[in-house]
Amino acid sequence: MSLTTLALTAELPELDESLTWSQLEAWAVAMREELPAAALAAALEDLQDKLIDRVCGPKWLPVRDLPAPFGCPGCGVMSDFSRKGKRTRPRRFDTAAGVVRVQLANVGCRSCGRVFAPLLLMLDLSGKRRTDRLMVELAELATQMSFARAGAVAASFGVPGSAGRAHSAVADLAPLLDGVGCADSPHAPGRADVVILDGTGMRAGRRRLGVNCNIALGVTARTGPRRRRQAATTVLGLTLDQPWSAMTAQLRDLDPPAVVVVDGELAITRLAESLWPDVPIQRCWWHLPRALRWALYADKAPRNWANAKRAELTALLHRVARERLTHTQALDAYDAFTAIVTAEGHHAAGELLAGARDQTFTCLRPELRRRLAHLGGPELGSGVLERVMRELNARTDIGGSRWSTEGLRDLITIKLARMTNHPAWTRLRQTTSPPNAITFKITAPNFNAA
């Protein structure tokens, strides 16, 4: 392994009353912004010089037929190269360590006459001006704040960042996450015990009300203490500005889950029934009272009475969970509540409660509870996905801004992959940000040495 020695020289004033800690801290911050890129550039040029000497011989004493660790991009031979000097204009690379400028050295192939820079071939930097790690880090920042703010934060740490660079990083990274929303991809998850289907509206496109973002989220595990359990999730399907039926292609090859959680929307329920006819469906306990409120509003029920019935249904669901009623006992209590509502002649509310009856207490079935015991029990609602959608809305609904459909899809793809630790995102992060395997040390002169 070759050894590269870099020297750092700093002109420090004397330690007296004129030297303050703020001055020293400002010096260290300036080094943080400039030193990493300068050290990387010096190391690259040193490695390049050693490589040229190895494949071409000493500068004034060339050697023929020396083997090389790279092949000629023209004819593919891996030996017998000659020096062709250095380019006068340094090559700029935007990296996660800052802007790196390297004066590239060229070699010539004696077989076909092709002239090229071996450093670009060895490091796979041909045609690149921005490294993949910088792209991933800028895109990750852009999923948490505006493009302008992401660029400013990156620039404050000496990284070449701007609103345009952050925007471009999102657009370039999203196509690399081929497993998000693509069930036939080798990096897509194969199964999930619980599948939650829900959607939210977002400001995008030309329509005044925006577009629908439909998400299929899988719950695969739960960790943490009893009262602070955290769900491990994965993205199974994602569509934007499309009906729910468009998600069929993404979920068709997924192994049947133990249960599907829906909010009661007819299109979502039909999708779940068509994909997995034998899988039980659980109606979300949060959406059901909310839907009852709107049904009673359509029935023109008195406001106070409608609010009381919504609260009564919520209390009924809580009592079922708190008292651990059986499936039969829960249905009896539910039927009694439904009879009170229908007796008042509220047809829309009665149809809602009757249609949700068979799906409301699916979570109480003994066989389902046994199958999902490793998750702590079945899901009672879509709260896991609701939290994810709130995160998406917090990032995209900024000051009334309106997105393009393509730009919003790219941003949501990256943010969902990052939030759920999708296999495609994990693989990309491991590739672009491996642990450092190059040893280094910082030495200081010992003034007390004999």
CSV table of N, CA and C in Angstrom, one decimal, residues 126-243:
chain,number,residue,atom,x,y,z
A,126,SER,N,-15.1,8.8,-15.5
A,126,SER,CA,-15.2,9.3,-16.9
A,126,SER,C,-16.5,9.9,-17.2
A,127,GLY,N,-16.5,11.2,-17.6
A,127,GLY,CA,-17.8,11.8,-17.9
A,127,GLY,C,-18.5,12.4,-16.7
A,128,LYS,N,-17.9,12.3,-15.5
A,128,LYS,CA,-18.6,12.8,-14.3
A,128,LYS,C,-18.0,14.1,-13.8
A,129,ARG,N,-18.9,14.9,-13.4
A,129,ARG,CA,-18.5,16.2,-12.7
A,129,ARG,C,-19.0,16.2,-11.3
A,130,ARG,N,-19.9,15.3,-10.9
A,130,ARG,CA,-20.4,15.2,-9.6
A,130,ARG,C,-20.4,13.8,-9.1
A,131,THR,N,-19.9,13.5,-7.9
A,131,THR,CA,-19.8,12.2,-7.4
A,131,THR,C,-21.1,11.7,-6.9
A,132,ASP,N,-21.3,10.3,-6.9
A,132,ASP,CA,-22.5,9.7,-6.5
A,132,ASP,C,-22.8,10.0,-5.0
A,133,ARG,N,-21.8,10.1,-4.2
A,133,ARG,CA,-22.1,10.4,-2.8
A,133,ARG,C,-22.7,11.7,-2.6
A,134,LEU,N,-22.1,12.7,-3.3
A,134,LEU,CA,-22.7,14.1,-3.2
A,134,LEU,C,-24.1,14.1,-3.7
A,135,MET,N,-24.4,13.4,-4.7
A,135,MET,CA,-25.8,13.3,-5.2
A,135,MET,C,-26.7,12.8,-4.2
A,136,VAL,N,-26.3,11.7,-3.5
A,136,VAL,CA,-27.2,11.1,-2.5
A,136,VAL,C,-27.4,12.0,-1.3
A,137,GLU,N,-26.3,12.6,-0.9
A,137,GLU,CA,-26.4,13.5,0.3
A,137,GLU,C,-27.2,14.7,0.1
A,138,LEU,N,-27.1,15.3,-1.1
A,138,LEU,CA,-27.9,16.5,-1.5
A,138,LEU,C,-29.4,16.1,-1.6
A,139,ALA,N,-29.6,14.9,-2.2
A,139,ALA,CA,-31.0,14.5,-2.3
A,139,ALA,C,-31.6,14.2,-1.0
A,140,GLU,N,-30.8,13.6,-0.1
A,140,GLU,CA,-31.3,13.3,1.3
A,140,GLU,C,-31.7,14.6,2.0
A,141,LEU,N,-30.8,15.6,1.9
A,141,LEU,CA,-31.2,16.9,2.5
A,141,LEU,C,-32.4,17.5,1.9
A,142,ALA,N,-32.6,17.4,0.6
A,142,ALA,CA,-33.7,18.0,-0.1
A,142,ALA,C,-35.0,17.3,0.3
A,143,THR,N,-35.0,16.1,0.8
A,143,THR,CA,-36.3,15.4,1.2
A,143,THR,C,-36.7,15.9,2.6
A,144,GLN,N,-35.9,16.7,3.3
A,144,GLN,CA,-36.2,17.2,4.6
A,144,GLN,C,-36.4,18.7,4.7
A,145,MET,N,-36.0,19.4,3.7
A,145,MET,CA,-36.2,20.9,3.6
A,145,MET,C,-36.2,21.3,2.2
A,146,SER,N,-36.5,22.6,2.0
A,146,SER,CA,-36.6,23.1,0.6
A,146,SER,C,-35.3,23.0,-0.1
A,147,PHE,N,-35.3,23.0,-1.5
A,147,PHE,CA,-34.1,22.9,-2.3
A,147,PHE,C,-33.1,24.0,-1.9
A,148,ALA,N,-33.6,25.2,-1.8
A,148,ALA,CA,-32.7,26.4,-1.4
A,148,ALA,C,-32.1,26.2,-0.1
A,149,ARG,N,-32.9,25.7,0.9
A,149,ARG,CA,-32.3,25.5,2.2
A,149,ARG,C,-31.3,24.3,2.2
A,150,ALA,N,-31.6,23.3,1.5
A,150,ALA,CA,-30.7,22.2,1.4
A,150,ALA,C,-29.4,22.6,0.8
A,151,GLY,N,-29.4,23.4,-0.3
A,151,GLY,CA,-28.2,23.9,-0.9
A,151,GLY,C,-27.4,24.8,0.1
A,152,ALA,N,-28.1,25.6,0.8
A,152,ALA,CA,-27.4,26.5,1.8
A,152,ALA,C,-26.8,25.7,2.9
A,153,VAL,N,-27.4,24.7,3.4
A,153,VAL,CA,-26.9,23.9,4.5
A,153,VAL,C,-25.6,23.2,4.0
A,154,ALA,N,-25.7,22.6,2.8
A,154,ALA,CA,-24.5,21.9,2.2
A,154,ALA,C,-23.4,22.9,2.0
A,155,ALA,N,-23.7,24.1,1.5
A,155,ALA,CA,-22.6,25.1,1.3
A,155,ALA,C,-22.0,25.5,2.6
A,156,SER,N,-22.7,25.6,3.7
A,156,SER,CA,-22.2,26.0,5.0
A,156,SER,C,-21.1,25.0,5.5
A,157,PHE,N,-21.1,23.8,5.0
A,157,PHE,CA,-20.1,22.8,5.4
A,157,PHE,C,-19.0,22.6,4.3
A,158,GLY,N,-19.0,23.6,3.4
A,158,GLY,CA,-17.9,23.5,2.3
A,158,GLY,C,-18.3,22.5,1.2
A,159,VAL,N,-19.5,22.1,1.1
A,159,VAL,CA,-19.9,21.2,0.1
A,159,VAL,C,-20.5,22.0,-1.1
A,160,PRO,N,-20.2,21.7,-2.3
A,160,PRO,CA,-20.8,22.5,-3.4
A,160,PRO,C,-22.3,22.2,-3.5
A,161,GLY,N,-23.1,23.1,-2.9
A,161,GLY,CA,-24.5,23.0,-2.9
A,161,GLY,C,-25.2,24.2,-3.3
A,162,SER,N,-26.4,24.1,-4.0
A,162,SER,CA,-27.2,25.2,-4.3
A,162,SER,C,-28.6,24.6,-4.5
A,163,ALA,N,-29.6,25.5,-4.7
A,163,ALA,CA,-31.0,25.0,-5.0
A,163,ALA,C,-31.0,24.2,-6.2
A,164,GLY,N,-30.3,24.6,-7.3
A,164,GLY,CA,-30.3,23.9,-8.5
A,164,GLY,C,-29.7,22.5,-8.4
A,165,ARG,N,-28.5,22.5,-7.7
A,165,ARG,CA,-27.8,21.2,-7.5
A,165,ARG,C,-28.7,20.2,-6.7
A,166,ALA,N,-29.4,20.7,-5.7
A,166,ALA,CA,-30.2,19.8,-4.9
A,166,ALA,C,-31.4,19.3,-5.7
A,167,HIS,N,-32.0,20.2,-6.5
A,167,HIS,CA,-33.0,19.7,-7.4
A,167,HIS,C,-32.6,18.7,-8.4
A,168,SER,N,-31.4,18.9,-9.0
A,168,SER,CA,-30.9,18.0,-10.0
A,168,SER,C,-30.5,16.6,-9.3
A,169,ALA,N,-30.0,16.7,-8.1
A,169,ALA,CA,-29.7,15.5,-7.4
A,169,ALA,C,-30.9,14.6,-7.1
A,170,VAL,N,-32.1,15.2,-6.8
A,170,VAL,CA,-33.3,14.5,-6.6
A,170,VAL,C,-33.8,13.8,-7.9
A,171,ALA,N,-33.7,14.6,-9.0
A,171,ALA,CA,-34.1,14.1,-10.3
A,171,ALA,C,-33.2,13.0,-10.8
A,172,ASP,N,-31.9,13.0,-10.4
A,172,ASP,CA,-31.0,12.0,-10.9
A,172,ASP,C,-31.0,10.7,-10.0
A,173,LEU,N,-31.4,10.9,-8.7
A,173,LEU,CA,-31.3,9.8,-7.8
A,173,LEU,C,-32.6,8.9,-7.9
A,174,ALA,N,-33.7,9.5,-8.1
A,174,ALA,CA,-35.0,8.8,-8.0
A,174,ALA,C,-35.0,7.6,-9.0
A,175,PRO,N,-34.6,7.7,-10.3
A,175,PRO,CA,-34.6,6.6,-11.2
A,175,PRO,C,-33.7,5.4,-10.7
A,176,LEU,N,-32.7,5.7,-9.8
A,176,LEU,CA,-31.8,4.6,-9.3
A,176,LEU,C,-32.5,3.8,-8.3
A,177,LEU,N,-33.6,4.3,-7.7
A,177,LEU,CA,-34.3,3.5,-6.7
A,177,LEU,C,-35.4,2.7,-7.4
A,178,ASP,N,-34.9,1.7,-8.1
A,178,ASP,CA,-35.8,0.9,-9.0
A,178,ASP,C,-36.7,0.0,-8.3
A,179,GLY,N,-36.5,-0.2,-7.0
A,179,GLY,CA,-37.3,-1.2,-6.2
A,179,GLY,C,-38.5,-0.5,-5.6
A,180,VAL,N,-38.6,0.8,-5.6
A,180,VAL,CA,-39.7,1.6,-5.0
A,180,VAL,C,-40.9,1.6,-6.0
A,181,GLY,N,-41.9,1.0,-5.6
A,181,GLY,CA,-43.1,1.0,-6.5
A,181,GLY,C,-43.0,0.1,-7.7
A,182,CYS,N,-42.1,-0.8,-7.7
A,182,CYS,CA,-41.9,-1.8,-8.8
A,182,CYS,C,-41.7,-3.2,-8.2
A,183,ALA,N,-42.8,-3.9,-8.2
A,183,ALA,CA,-42.8,-5.2,-7.5
A,183,ALA,C,-41.9,-6.2,-8.3
A,184,ASP,N,-41.7,-6.1,-9.6
A,184,ASP,CA,-40.9,-7.0,-10.3
A,184,ASP,C,-39.5,-6.7,-10.3
A,185,SER,N,-39.0,-5.7,-9.5
A,185,SER,CA,-37.6,-5.4,-9.4
A,185,SER,C,-37.0,-6.4,-8.4
A,186,PRO,N,-35.7,-6.8,-8.6
A,186,PRO,CA,-35.1,-7.7,-7.7
A,186,PRO,C,-34.8,-7.1,-6.3
A,187,HIS,N,-34.9,-5.7,-6.2
A,187,HIS,CA,-34.7,-5.1,-4.9
A,187,HIS,C,-36.0,-4.8,-4.2
A,188,ALA,N,-37.1,-5.2,-4.8
A,188,ALA,CA,-38.4,-4.9,-4.1
A,188,ALA,C,-38.7,-5.9,-3.0
A,189,PRO,N,-39.3,-5.5,-1.9
A,189,PRO,CA,-39.6,-6.5,-0.9
A,189,PRO,C,-40.6,-7.6,-1.4
A,190,GLY,N,-40.5,-8.8,-0.9
A,190,GLY,CA,-41.3,-9.9,-1.5
A,190,GLY,C,-42.6,-10.1,-0.7
A,191,ARG,N,-42.7,-9.7,0.6
A,191,ARG,CA,-43.9,-9.9,1.4
A,191,ARG,C,-43.9,-9.0,2.6
A,192,ALA,N,-45.1,-8.9,3.2
A,192,ALA,CA,-45.3,-8.2,4.4
A,192,ALA,C,-46.5,-8.8,5.1
A,193,ASP,N,-46.4,-8.9,6.4
A,193,ASP,CA,-47.5,-9.5,7.2
A,193,ASP,C,-48.8,-8.7,7.2
A,194,VAL,N,-48.6,-7.4,7.2
A,194,VAL,CA,-49.8,-6.4,7.2
A,194,VAL,C,-49.6,-5.4,6.0
A,195,VAL,N,-50.6,-5.2,5.2
A,195,VAL,CA,-50.5,-4.3,4.1
A,195,VAL,C,-51.6,-3.2,4.4
A,196,ILE,N,-51.1,-1.9,4.4
A,196,ILE,CA,-52.0,-0.8,4.7
A,196,ILE,C,-52.1,0.0,3.4
A,197,LEU,N,-53.3,0.3,3.0
A,197,LEU,CA,-53.6,1.1,1.8
A,197,LEU,C,-54.3,2.4,2.2
A,198,ASP,N,-53.7,3.5,1.7
A,198,ASP,CA,-54.3,4.8,1.9
A,198,ASP,C,-53.7,5.8,1.0
A,199,GLY,N,-54.4,7.0,0.9
A,199,GLY,CA,-53.9,8.0,0.0
A,199,GLY,C,-54.1,9.4,0.6
A,200,THR,N,-53.4,10.3,0.0
A,200,THR,CA,-53.5,11.7,0.4
A,200,THR,C,-53.4,12.6,-0.8
A,201,GLY,N,-53.9,13.8,-0.7
A,201,GLY,CA,-53.9,14.8,-1.8
A,201,GLY,C,-52.6,15.7,-1.7
A,202,MET,N,-52.1,16.1,-2.8
A,202,MET,CA,-50.9,16.9,-2.8
A,202,MET,C,-51.0,18.0,-3.9
A,203,ARG,N,-50.3,19.1,-3.7
A,203,ARG,CA,-50.4,20.2,-4.6
A,203,ARG,C,-49.4,20.0,-5.8
A,204,ALA,N,-50.0,19.5,-6.9
A,204,ALA,CA,-49.2,19.2,-8.0
A,204,ALA,C,-50.1,19.2,-9.3
A,205,GLY,N,-49.5,19.4,-10.4
A,205,GLY,CA,-50.2,19.4,-11.7
A,205,GLY,C,-51.0,20.7,-11.8
A,206,ARG,N,-51.9,20.7,-12.8
A,206,ARG,CA,-52.7,21.9,-13.2
A,206,ARG,C,-54.0,21.9,-12.5
A,207,ARG,N,-54.5,20.8,-12.0
A,207,ARG,CA,-55.8,20.8,-11.4
A,207,ARG,C,-55.8,21.6,-10.0
A,208,ARG,N,-56.9,22.3,-9.7
A,208,ARG,CA,-56.9,23.1,-8.6
A,208,ARG,C,-56.8,22.3,-7.3
A,209,LEU,N,-57.4,21.1,-7.3
A,209,LEU,CA,-57.3,20.3,-6.1
A,209,LEU,C,-56.1,19.4,-6.0
A,210,GLY,N,-55.2,19.5,-7.0
A,210,GLY,CA,-54.0,18.7,-7.0
A,210,GLY,C,-54.2,17.3,-7.5
A,211,VAL,N,-53.3,16.4,-7.0
A,211,VAL,CA,-53.3,15.0,-7.4
A,211,VAL,C,-53.3,14.1,-6.2
A,212,ASN,N,-53.7,12.9,-6.5
A,212,ASN,CA,-53.8,11.9,-5.4
A,212,ASN,C,-52.5,11.1,-5.3
A,213,CYS,N,-52.0,10.9,-4.1
A,213,CYS,CA,-50.8,10.1,-3.9
A,213,CYS,C,-51.2,8.9,-3.2
A,214,ASN,N,-51.2,7.7,-3.8
A,214,ASN,CA,-51.7,6.5,-3.2
A,214,ASN,C,-50.5,5.6,-2.8
A,215,ILE,N,-50.5,5.1,-1.6
A,215,ILE,CA,-49.4,4.4,-1.1
A,215,ILE,C,-49.9,3.0,-0.5
A,216,ALA,N,-49.1,2.0,-0.7
A,216,ALA,CA,-49.3,0.7,-0.1
A,216,ALA,C,-48.0,0.4,0.8
A,217,LEU,N,-48.3,0.4,2.1
A,217,LEU,CA,-47.2,0.2,3.1
A,217,LEU,C,-47.3,-1.1,3.7
A,218,GLY,N,-46.2,-1.8,3.9
A,218,GLY,CA,-46.2,-3.1,4.6
A,218,GLY,C,-45.5,-3.0,5.9
A,219,VAL,N,-46.1,-3.6,6.9
A,219,VAL,CA,-45.6,-3.7,8.3
A,219,VAL,C,-44.9,-5.0,8.4
A,220,THR,N,-43.6,-5.0,8.7
A,220,THR,CA,-42.8,-6.3,8.7
A,220,THR,C,-42.4,-6.7,10.1
A,221,ALA,N,-42.3,-5.8,11.0
A,221,ALA,CA,-41.8,-6.1,12.4
A,221,ALA,C,-42.1,-4.9,13.3
A,222,ARG,N,-42.0,-5.2,14.6
A,222,ARG,CA,-42.1,-4.1,15.6
A,222,ARG,C,-41.0,-4.3,16.6
A,223,THR,N,-40.4,-3.2,17.1
A,223,THR,CA,-39.3,-3.2,18.0
A,223,THR,C,-39.6,-2.2,19.1
A,224,GLY,N,-38.8,-2.2,20.2
A,224,GLY,CA,-38.9,-1.2,21.2
A,224,GLY,C,-39.7,-1.7,22.4
A,225,PRO,N,-39.7,-0.9,23.5
A,225,PRO,CA,-40.5,-1.3,24.7
A,225,PRO,C,-42.0,-1.3,24.4
A,226,ARG,N,-42.7,-1.8,25.4
A,226,ARG,CA,-44.1,-2.1,25.2
A,226,ARG,C,-44.9,-0.8,24.9
A,227,ARG,N,-44.7,0.3,25.6
A,227,ARG,CA,-45.5,1.5,25.4
A,227,ARG,C,-44.9,2.4,24.4
A,228,ARG,N,-43.7,2.1,23.8
A,228,ARG,CA,-43.1,2.9,22.8
A,228,ARG,C,-42.7,2.0,21.6
A,229,ARG,N,-43.6,1.2,21.1
A,229,ARG,CA,-43.3,0.3,20.0
A,229,ARG,C,-43.1,1.1,18.7
A,230,GLN,N,-42.2,0.6,17.9
A,230,GLN,CA,-42.0,1.2,16.6
A,230,GLN,C,-42.1,0.2,15.5
A,231,ALA,N,-42.8,0.5,14.5
A,231,ALA,CA,-43.1,-0.4,13.4
A,231,ALA,C,-42.0,-0.3,12.3
A,232,ALA,N,-41.6,-1.4,11.9
A,232,ALA,CA,-40.7,-1.5,10.7
A,232,ALA,C,-41.5,-1.7,9.5
A,233,THR,N,-41.4,-0.7,8.6
A,233,THR,CA,-42.3,-0.7,7.4
A,233,THR,C,-41.4,-0.7,6.1
A,234,THR,N,-42.1,-1.0,5.0
A,234,THR,CA,-41.5,-1.0,3.7
A,234,THR,C,-42.5,-0.6,2.7
A,235,VAL,N,-42.1,0.1,1.6
A,235,VAL,CA,-43.0,0.6,0.6
A,235,VAL,C,-43.2,-0.5,-0.4
A,236,LEU,N,-44.5,-0.8,-0.6
A,236,LEU,CA,-44.9,-1.9,-1.5
A,236,LEU,C,-45.4,-1.4,-2.8
A,237,GLY,N,-46.1,-0.2,-2.8
A,237,GLY,CA,-46.7,0.4,-4.0
A,237,GLY,C,-46.8,1.9,-3.8
A,238,LEU,N,-46.6,2.6,-5.0
A,238,LEU,CA,-46.7,4.0,-5.0
A,238,LEU,C,-47.2,4.5,-6.3
A,239,THR,N,-48.3,5.3,-6.4
A,239,THR,CA,-48.8,5.9,-7.6
A,239,THR,C,-49.1,7.3,-7.3
A,240,LEU,N,-49.0,8.1,-8.4
A,240,LEU,CA,-49.2,9.6,-8.3
A,240,LEU,C,-50.1,10.0,-9.5
A,241,ASP,N,-51.2,10.7,-9.2
A,241,ASP,CA,-52.1,11.1,-10.2
A,241,ASP,C,-52.6,9.9,-11.1
A,242,GLN,N,-52.9,8.8,-10.4
A,242,GLN,CA,-53.5,7.6,-11.0
A,242,GLN,C,-54.5,7.0,-10.1
A,243,PRO,N,-55.5,6.3,-10.7
A,243,PRO,CA,-56.5,5.6,-9.8
A,243,PRO,C,-55.9,4.5,-9.1
